[in-house]
Short mmCIF file of C-alpha atoms and ligand atoms in Angstrom, two decimals:
data_model
loop_
_atom_site.label_atom_id
_atom_site.label_comp_id
_atom_site.label_asym_id
_atom_site.label_seq_id
_atom_site.Cartn_x
_atom_site.Cartn_y
_atom_site.Cartn_z
CA UNK A 1 143.26 90.84 189.16
CA UNK A 2 143.06 93.80 186.74
CA UNK A 3 142.43 92.83 183.13
CA UNK A 4 142.34 95.68 180.63
CA UNK A 5 139.14 95.74 178.62
CA UNK A 6 139.50 94.90 174.95
CA UNK A 7 136.94 95.89 172.32
CA UNK A 8 137.64 94.41 168.88
CA UNK A 9 135.65 95.17 165.73
CA UNK A 10 135.39 92.31 163.24
CA UNK A 11 134.51 93.89 159.90
CA UNK A 12 134.21 90.50 158.17
CA UNK A 13 133.83 90.78 154.37
CA UNK A 14 133.02 94.49 154.44
CA UNK A 15 134.79 97.75 153.53
CA UNK A 16 136.84 98.66 150.51
CA UNK A 17 140.13 100.39 151.25
CA UNK A 18 138.47 103.77 150.80
CA UNK A 19 135.58 102.86 153.11
CA UNK A 20 137.99 101.47 155.70
CA UNK A 21 139.95 104.72 155.75
CA UNK A 22 136.78 106.78 156.06
CA UNK A 23 135.72 104.70 159.05
CA UNK A 24 139.05 104.78 160.90
CA UNK A 25 139.49 108.48 160.26
CA UNK A 26 136.22 109.00 162.13
CA UNK A 27 137.15 106.52 164.89
CA UNK A 28 140.46 108.27 165.46
CA UNK A 29 138.56 111.47 166.21
CA UNK A 30 135.74 110.01 168.25
CA UNK A 31 137.28 107.31 170.47
CA UNK A 32 138.70 108.84 173.63
CA UNK A 33 139.09 105.81 175.90
CA UNK A 34 142.19 104.06 174.54
CA UNK A 35 144.00 104.51 177.87
CA UNK A 36 141.41 102.43 179.71
CA UNK A 37 140.10 100.25 176.89
CA UNK A 38 142.25 98.50 174.30
CA UNK A 39 140.58 99.07 170.91
CA UNK A 40 141.24 96.94 167.83
CA UNK A 41 139.73 96.97 164.34
CA UNK A 42 139.98 93.94 162.04
CA UNK A 43 139.51 94.89 158.36
CA UNK A 44 139.77 92.52 155.41
CA UNK A 45 143.37 91.67 154.39
CA UNK A 46 143.26 94.14 151.48
CA UNK A 47 142.72 97.12 153.79
CA UNK A 48 145.11 96.08 156.59
CA UNK A 49 148.12 98.06 155.54
CA UNK A 50 146.43 101.40 154.85
CA UNK A 51 144.22 101.05 157.92
CA UNK A 52 147.25 100.45 160.14
CA UNK A 53 149.08 103.40 158.61
CA UNK A 54 146.11 105.72 159.17
CA UNK A 55 145.83 104.57 162.79
CA UNK A 56 149.52 105.02 163.65
CA UNK A 57 149.83 106.75 167.05
CA UNK A 58 146.05 106.87 167.47
CA UNK A 59 146.01 104.25 170.24
CA UNK A 60 143.68 102.10 168.09
CA UNK A 61 145.28 98.84 166.98
CA UNK A 62 144.72 96.62 163.98
CA UNK A 63 144.06 92.90 163.62
CA UNK A 64 143.47 90.42 160.80
CA UNK A 65 140.50 88.06 160.62
CA UNK A 66 142.48 84.88 159.96
CA UNK A 67 145.94 83.52 159.08
CA UNK A 68 147.42 80.33 157.69
CA UNK A 69 149.88 78.47 159.91
CA UNK A 70 152.75 78.09 157.42
CA UNK A 71 155.17 80.96 156.89
CA UNK A 72 155.42 80.73 153.10
CA UNK A 73 155.36 78.34 150.16
CA UNK A 74 152.94 76.75 147.73
CA UNK A 75 149.70 77.59 149.56
CA UNK A 76 147.69 79.53 146.99
CA UNK A 77 145.36 82.08 148.49
CA UNK A 78 146.70 81.92 152.02
CA UNK A 79 148.19 84.71 154.14
CA UNK A 80 150.75 84.09 156.89
CA UNK A 81 151.35 85.63 160.30
CA UNK A 82 154.51 87.29 158.98
CA UNK A 83 152.60 88.97 156.17
CA UNK A 84 149.86 90.42 158.36
CA UNK A 85 152.45 91.58 160.85
CA UNK A 86 154.34 93.37 158.11
CA UNK A 87 151.05 94.99 157.07
CA UNK A 88 150.68 96.42 160.60
CA UNK A 89 148.51 93.90 162.44
CA UNK A 90 149.12 93.22 166.12
CA UNK A 91 146.11 90.91 166.60
CA UNK A 92 144.46 88.10 164.66
CA UNK A 93 141.06 86.47 165.07
CA UNK A 94 141.31 82.68 164.92
CA UNK A 95 138.58 80.03 164.69
CA UNK A 96 135.64 82.39 164.22
CA UNK A 97 132.44 80.34 163.96
CA UNK A 98 131.95 81.51 160.36
CA UNK A 99 135.33 79.99 159.49
CA UNK A 100 134.45 76.81 161.35
CA UNK A 101 131.06 76.64 159.60
CA UNK A 102 131.87 77.71 156.03
CA UNK A 103 135.57 76.89 155.70
CA UNK A 104 135.78 73.68 157.73
CA UNK A 105 138.14 74.97 160.38
CA UNK A 106 138.69 72.52 163.21
CA UNK A 107 140.18 72.72 166.67
CA UNK A 108 143.34 71.27 165.14
CA UNK A 109 143.68 74.09 162.58
CA UNK A 110 142.84 76.60 165.32
CA UNK A 111 145.69 75.12 167.33
CA UNK A 112 148.21 75.46 164.48
CA UNK A 113 147.11 79.00 163.61
CA UNK A 114 147.26 80.13 167.22
CA UNK A 115 150.79 78.72 167.57
CA UNK A 116 151.81 80.53 164.37
CA UNK A 117 150.38 83.81 165.67
CA UNK A 118 152.27 83.54 168.96
CA UNK A 119 155.50 82.62 167.20
CA UNK A 120 155.20 85.94 165.35
CA UNK A 121 154.31 87.97 168.46
CA UNK A 122 150.72 88.55 167.37
CA UNK A 123 147.91 88.40 169.91
CA UNK A 124 145.46 85.68 168.87
CA UNK A 125 141.76 86.16 169.64
CA UNK A 126 140.58 82.55 169.68
CA UNK A 127 136.82 82.04 169.28
CA UNK A 128 134.79 79.31 170.93
CA UNK A 129 131.05 78.85 171.35
CA UNK A 130 128.11 76.55 170.91
CA UNK A 131 125.37 76.43 168.26
CA UNK A 132 121.70 76.76 169.16
CA UNK A 133 121.18 73.00 168.71
CA UNK A 134 124.09 72.30 171.07
CA UNK A 135 122.73 74.69 173.70
CA UNK A 136 119.27 73.19 173.44
CA UNK A 137 120.74 69.71 173.81
CA UNK A 138 122.51 70.88 177.00
CA UNK A 139 125.90 70.46 175.39
CA UNK A 140 127.22 74.02 175.79
CA UNK A 141 129.91 73.16 178.32
CA UNK A 142 130.91 69.94 176.54
CA UNK A 143 131.39 71.84 173.28
CA UNK A 144 133.39 74.62 174.90
CA UNK A 145 135.57 72.14 176.78
CA UNK A 146 136.38 70.28 173.56
CA UNK A 147 137.19 73.52 171.72
CA UNK A 148 139.50 74.68 174.51
CA UNK A 149 141.21 71.28 174.82
CA UNK A 150 141.77 70.92 171.07
CA UNK A 151 142.52 74.55 170.34
CA UNK A 152 145.11 74.83 173.10
CA UNK A 153 146.53 71.30 173.06
CA UNK A 154 150.26 71.34 173.89
CA UNK A 155 150.25 74.98 174.90
CA UNK A 156 152.45 76.08 177.80
CA UNK A 157 151.22 78.41 180.54
CA UNK A 158 153.55 81.09 179.17
CA UNK A 159 151.98 80.79 175.72
CA UNK A 160 148.47 80.89 177.16
CA UNK A 161 149.18 84.17 178.96
CA UNK A 162 149.44 85.83 175.55
CA UNK A 163 146.13 84.51 174.24
CA UNK A 164 142.71 86.21 174.24
CA UNK A 165 139.64 83.95 174.17
CA UNK A 166 136.32 85.10 172.69
CA UNK A 167 133.15 83.34 173.81
CA UNK A 168 130.74 83.69 170.89
CA UNK A 169 127.56 81.66 171.12
CA UNK A 170 126.87 80.94 167.45
CA UNK A 171 123.13 81.55 167.91
CA UNK A 172 123.87 85.15 168.95
CA UNK A 173 126.16 86.09 166.06
CA UNK A 174 124.54 88.43 163.56
CA UNK A 175 121.09 87.36 164.73
CA UNK A 176 120.23 90.23 167.06
CA UNK A 177 119.77 87.63 169.84
CA UNK A 178 122.24 88.61 172.51
CA UNK A 179 123.06 86.25 175.37
CA UNK A 180 121.78 87.64 178.64
CA UNK A 181 124.52 88.98 180.90
CA UNK A 182 123.86 85.99 183.19
CA UNK A 183 124.16 83.46 180.34
CA UNK A 184 127.35 85.08 179.11
CA UNK A 185 128.86 85.33 182.60
CA UNK A 186 128.08 81.66 183.26
CA UNK A 187 129.96 80.62 180.11
CA UNK A 188 132.86 83.00 180.80
CA UNK A 189 133.26 81.78 184.38
CA UNK A 190 133.19 78.21 183.10
CA UNK A 191 135.91 78.97 180.51
CA UNK A 192 138.06 80.63 183.17
CA UNK A 193 137.64 77.64 185.46
CA UNK A 194 138.62 75.20 182.69
CA UNK A 195 141.67 77.31 181.81
CA UNK A 196 142.61 77.43 185.48
CA UNK A 197 142.47 73.63 185.68
CA UNK A 198 144.61 73.24 182.57
CA UNK A 199 147.10 76.11 182.92
CA UNK A 200 146.87 77.33 186.52
CA UNK A 201 145.08 80.15 188.30
CA UNK A 202 147.76 82.67 187.39
CA UNK A 203 147.07 82.24 183.66
CA UNK A 204 143.30 82.07 184.11
CA UNK A 205 143.34 85.19 186.26
CA UNK A 206 145.15 87.33 183.70
CA UNK A 207 143.76 85.95 180.42
CA UNK A 208 141.04 88.06 178.83
CA UNK A 209 137.76 86.51 177.74
CA UNK A 210 135.69 88.60 175.33
CA UNK A 211 131.98 88.20 174.67
CA UNK A 212 130.75 88.24 171.07
CA UNK A 213 127.23 88.02 169.66
CA UNK A 214 125.02 90.99 168.76
CA UNK A 215 126.86 93.44 171.01
CA UNK A 216 125.36 96.92 170.62
CA UNK A 217 125.72 100.24 172.45
CA UNK A 218 122.56 99.46 174.49
CA UNK A 219 123.73 96.12 175.87
CA UNK A 220 127.45 96.83 176.28
CA UNK A 221 127.73 98.24 179.79
CA UNK A 222 125.64 95.52 181.39
CA UNK A 223 127.67 92.80 179.67
CA UNK A 224 130.96 94.48 180.58
CA UNK A 225 129.99 94.82 184.22
CA UNK A 226 130.06 91.02 184.60
CA UNK A 227 133.16 89.91 186.53
CA UNK A 228 134.46 87.46 183.92
CA UNK A 229 133.70 89.50 180.79
CA UNK A 230 136.79 91.42 179.74
CA UNK A 231 135.64 92.99 176.51
CA UNK A 232 133.77 92.30 173.31
CA UNK A 233 134.23 91.04 169.78
CA UNK A 234 131.82 93.15 167.77
CA UNK A 235 130.64 92.32 164.24
CA UNK A 236 127.81 94.33 162.67
CA UNK A 237 127.95 97.21 165.16
CA UNK A 238 131.64 97.84 164.41
CA UNK A 239 130.93 98.95 160.84
CA UNK A 240 129.73 102.47 161.71
CA UNK A 241 131.77 104.97 163.71
CA UNK A 242 129.05 106.33 166.05
CA UNK A 243 127.92 102.89 167.21
CA UNK A 244 131.40 101.48 167.70
CA UNK A 245 132.50 104.62 169.54
CA UNK A 246 129.52 104.32 171.86
CA UNK A 247 130.30 100.65 172.51
CA UNK A 248 133.85 101.59 173.56
CA UNK A 249 132.52 104.38 175.78
CA UNK A 250 129.84 102.22 177.37
CA UNK A 251 132.36 99.43 177.94
CA UNK A 252 134.56 101.83 179.90
CA UNK A 253 131.53 102.97 181.93
CA UNK A 254 130.35 99.40 182.52
CA UNK A 255 133.69 98.42 183.98
CA UNK A 256 133.95 101.41 186.31
CA UNK A 257 133.16 100.73 189.99
CA UNK A 258 129.53 101.68 190.76
CA UNK A 259 130.48 104.53 193.15
CA UNK A 260 132.27 106.34 190.30
CA UNK A 261 129.27 106.36 187.96
C1 PEP B 1 131.27 88.43 165.26
O1 PEP B 1 131.36 88.45 164.05
O2 PEP B 1 132.23 88.01 165.90
C2 PEP B 1 130.04 88.92 165.89
C3 PEP B 1 129.93 88.80 167.17
O3 PEP B 1 129.08 89.47 165.06
P1 PEP B 1 127.79 90.34 165.52
O4 PEP B 1 128.29 91.35 166.52
O5 PEP B 1 127.30 90.97 164.27
O6 PEP B 1 126.82 89.39 166.12
#
């Protein structure tokens, strides 16, 4: 089944509004593959609106890095799905390991946030993945299973069809240690199998699973050529236009059948 590649840049706590606009102005000129690869950039909340405006009709889409599950009210400091949508976001990252680690996000909060995103027609990119200690203790699959079960508890198959999952081994995020294509493919195939058991093969066959963790231009095409890897969530390497452009280009090449290369 054909799944369109998705490359999403997670800028984290980087880029002022001016810096964000400089970056997307360059990306608009340099990225040529938006017909074959869906491209998303996720700036901080403060730069969402201007970034989205600058990218209008460029084929590059915009996402936020988090949302709160309530629509409005006395929740100081929080930002809702409605607000990011109004600012021009079409995607939202949910349950990133940095949010789980530093801001005590749980599978339960991931569940509520993902529901809120879907209710507002945003595409959630839901992150799962094990720490180094969990991998070394042979708990990778147990951890992923629990994150999927909790994160998607009470989801219907129709809801799941609109979700993107990102497998991000925590030990590979921002460390320069990338999972080997075989390690990543093993985890992706496992996730697809679990989703197939829970929601059916139709959902599992169409749902995109991104890899995240030290993706760079040099390792992109090999990762993307794996059958169950449908794109990448890119942190550090999404902050500069040449590198991110090359990742998008190499992703498109990696996915192309060998005889066309
Ligand atoms: C991320 O933040 O989701 C990520 C994968 O970061 P990096 O590419 O820097 O490892």
